[in-house]
Coordinates of C-alpha atoms in Angstrom, one line a residue:
S460 CA 103.5 92.2 -119.5
K461 CA 100.9 89.9 -117.8
S462 CA 103.5 87.3 -116.6
S463 CA 105.8 89.9 -115.0
S464 CA 102.7 91.4 -113.3
A465 CA 101.7 88.0 -112.0
V466 CA 105.2 87.3 -110.7
K467 CA 105.2 90.6 -108.9
R468 CA 101.8 89.9 -107.3
V469 CA 102.8 86.4 -106.2
S470 CA 106.0 87.8 -104.8
A471 CA 104.1 90.5 -102.9
E472 CA 101.5 88.1 -101.6
T473 CA 104.3 85.6 -100.5
A474 CA 106.1 88.4 -98.7
S475 CA 102.9 89.5 -97.0
G476 CA 102.2 86.0 -95.8
E477 CA 99.0 85.7 -97.9
L478 CA 100.7 82.9 -100.0
E479 CA 103.1 80.3 -98.8
R480 CA 105.5 78.7 -101.4
L481 CA 105.5 74.9 -101.2
G482 CA 107.8 74.4 -104.1
G483 CA 107.4 73.1 -107.6
G484 CA 105.3 76.0 -108.6
V485 CA 102.8 75.3 -105.8
W486 CA 101.6 77.9 -103.3
L487 CA 99.2 77.5 -100.4
V488 CA 96.8 80.3 -99.8
A489 CA 97.3 81.1 -96.1
S490 CA 93.7 81.8 -95.4
R491 CA 92.9 78.2 -96.6
L492 CA 95.5 76.5 -94.3
E493 CA 93.0 75.9 -91.5
E494 CA 90.5 74.4 -93.9
T495 CA 93.2 72.2 -95.5
A496 CA 94.3 71.0 -92.0
A497 CA 90.7 70.2 -91.1
A498 CA 90.3 68.1 -94.2
M499 CA 93.6 66.3 -93.5
K500 CA 92.6 65.6 -89.9
A501 CA 89.3 64.0 -91.1
A502 CA 91.2 61.9 -93.5
L503 CA 93.7 60.9 -90.8
R504 CA 90.9 59.9 -88.4
A505 CA 89.6 57.5 -91.0
Y506 CA 93.1 56.3 -91.9
H507 CA 94.0 55.6 -88.2
T508 CA 90.8 53.6 -87.8
E509 CA 91.4 51.5 -90.9
F510 CA 95.2 51.1 -90.2
P511 CA 95.6 50.9 -86.5
Y512 CA 99.2 49.6 -86.6
S513 CA 100.6 52.2 -89.0
V514 CA 102.2 55.3 -87.6
G515 CA 100.5 57.5 -90.2
M516 CA 100.0 58.4 -93.8
D517 CA 103.0 58.4 -96.0
A518 CA 104.0 61.3 -98.3
I519 CA 102.4 59.7 -101.4
Q520 CA 99.0 59.2 -99.6
V521 CA 99.0 62.7 -98.2
C522 CA 99.9 64.4 -101.5
R523 CA 97.5 62.2 -103.4
F524 CA 94.7 63.1 -101.0
L525 CA 95.4 66.8 -101.5
G526 CA 96.1 66.5 -105.2
L527 CA 99.6 67.7 -104.9
D528 CA 103.0 66.6 -106.2
L529 CA 105.1 64.5 -103.9
A530 CA 107.9 67.0 -104.0
V531 CA 105.9 69.5 -101.8
F532 CA 105.5 67.0 -98.9
P533 CA 108.2 68.6 -96.6
Q534 CA 107.0 72.1 -97.0
L535 CA 103.3 71.0 -96.9
T536 CA 103.7 69.1 -93.6
A537 CA 105.7 72.0 -92.1
A538 CA 102.7 74.2 -92.8
L539 CA 100.1 71.7 -91.7
C540 CA 102.0 70.9 -88.5
R541 CA 101.5 74.4 -87.3
D542 CA 98.2 72.9 -86.2
A543 CA 99.1 71.2 -82.9
D544 CA 96.8 68.3 -83.8
L545 CA 99.1 67.2 -86.6
V546 CA 102.6 65.7 -86.4
V547 CA 105.1 64.0 -88.6
R548 CA 106.5 60.8 -87.2
H549 CA 108.9 58.6 -89.1
E550 CA 108.2 60.6 -92.3
R551 CA 104.5 60.0 -92.0
L552 CA 101.7 62.5 -91.2
A553 CA 99.5 61.6 -88.2
L554 CA 97.2 63.0 -85.6
A555 CA 99.2 64.0 -82.6
S556 CA 96.8 62.1 -80.3
F557 CA 97.2 58.9 -82.3
S558 CA 99.3 56.1 -81.0
P559 CA 99.7 52.9 -83.1
S560 CA 98.4 49.7 -81.7
I561 CA 101.8 48.1 -81.7
T562 CA 104.3 47.5 -79.0
Q563 CA 108.0 48.5 -78.9
H564 CA 108.8 44.8 -79.1
Q565 CA 106.8 44.5 -82.3
L566 CA 108.4 47.6 -83.7
G567 CA 111.8 46.0 -83.1
L568 CA 110.7 42.8 -84.8
K569 CA 109.4 44.9 -87.7
E570 CA 112.9 46.4 -88.2
Q571 CA 114.4 42.9 -88.1
V572 CA 111.9 41.6 -90.6
V573 CA 112.5 44.5 -93.0
A574 CA 116.3 44.0 -92.7
R575 CA 115.9 40.3 -93.6
V576 CA 113.6 41.0 -96.5
R577 CA 115.9 43.7 -97.8
A578 CA 118.9 41.5 -97.5
A579 CA 117.1 38.7 -99.3
G580 CA 116.7 40.9 -102.4
P581 CA 114.7 39.2 -105.2
K582 CA 114.6 35.9 -103.3
P583 CA 111.9 36.6 -100.8
P584 CA 112.1 34.9 -97.4
A585 CA 109.2 32.7 -96.4
R586 CA 107.0 34.0 -93.6
G587 CA 107.5 30.8 -91.6
D588 CA 111.3 31.0 -91.9
L589 CA 111.2 34.6 -90.6
M590 CA 109.1 33.5 -87.6
R591 CA 111.5 30.7 -86.8
D592 CA 114.7 32.6 -87.3
L593 CA 113.6 35.7 -85.5
G594 CA 111.5 34.0 -82.8
I595 CA 108.3 35.7 -83.9
S596 CA 105.0 34.4 -82.6
E597 CA 102.1 33.8 -85.0
A598 CA 100.1 36.6 -83.5
D599 CA 103.0 39.1 -83.8
M600 CA 103.7 37.9 -87.4
R601 CA 100.1 38.6 -88.4
I602 CA 100.4 42.2 -87.1
L603 CA 103.8 42.7 -88.7
T604 CA 102.7 41.4 -92.0
R605 CA 99.6 43.6 -92.0
L606 CA 101.6 46.6 -91.0
L607 CA 104.3 46.1 -93.6
A608 CA 101.7 45.6 -96.3
E609 CA 99.7 48.6 -95.2
E610 CA 102.8 50.8 -95.3
K611 CA 103.7 49.3 -98.7
T612 CA 107.0 48.1 -97.4
V613 CA 106.5 44.5 -98.3
K614 CA 104.2 42.6 -100.6
V615 CA 103.0 39.2 -99.5
V616 CA 103.4 36.7 -102.4
R617 CA 101.9 33.4 -101.3
T618 CA 103.8 32.8 -98.0
N619 CA 106.8 35.0 -98.9
L620 CA 107.6 38.6 -98.2
L621 CA 109.1 40.7 -100.9
L622 CA 110.1 44.3 -100.9
Y623 CA 107.3 46.5 -102.3
S624 CA 109.9 48.3 -104.5
Y625 CA 110.2 45.2 -106.6
F626 CA 106.7 45.8 -107.9

């Protein structure tokens, strides 16, 4: 039958390396990997310019860009990262040469803010209260708020920060 013939062909091409199984019924044509990586690198250059504080694109953004299901992200990035210009950091795809414009101190503050927002649950803490309680400067809070919003970790509702997952 046609379906068993197709299965045999896909199996043979996967075994020969012509196809790479990403999961969920998705295969990557090996000869198109370089082209796919080049498109992803161009998208990441634009992303890093627009979002200089973010580590990189999250799984949803990467899969949406390539028109793929979220479930294939681990296998997809494993294939893409064979290109030395691409890396996964903190579950985000980035250009290997990119370094976010954020200090280690600010990254530590980010984790503290996220922990406070998460602990607050549906009662979002006010931005000013977080600054006071955690000793965050206005300049750092602007950067942290922008970063957390870009990463879709928090949503700013008036002057409060609420976990994005509540939306």
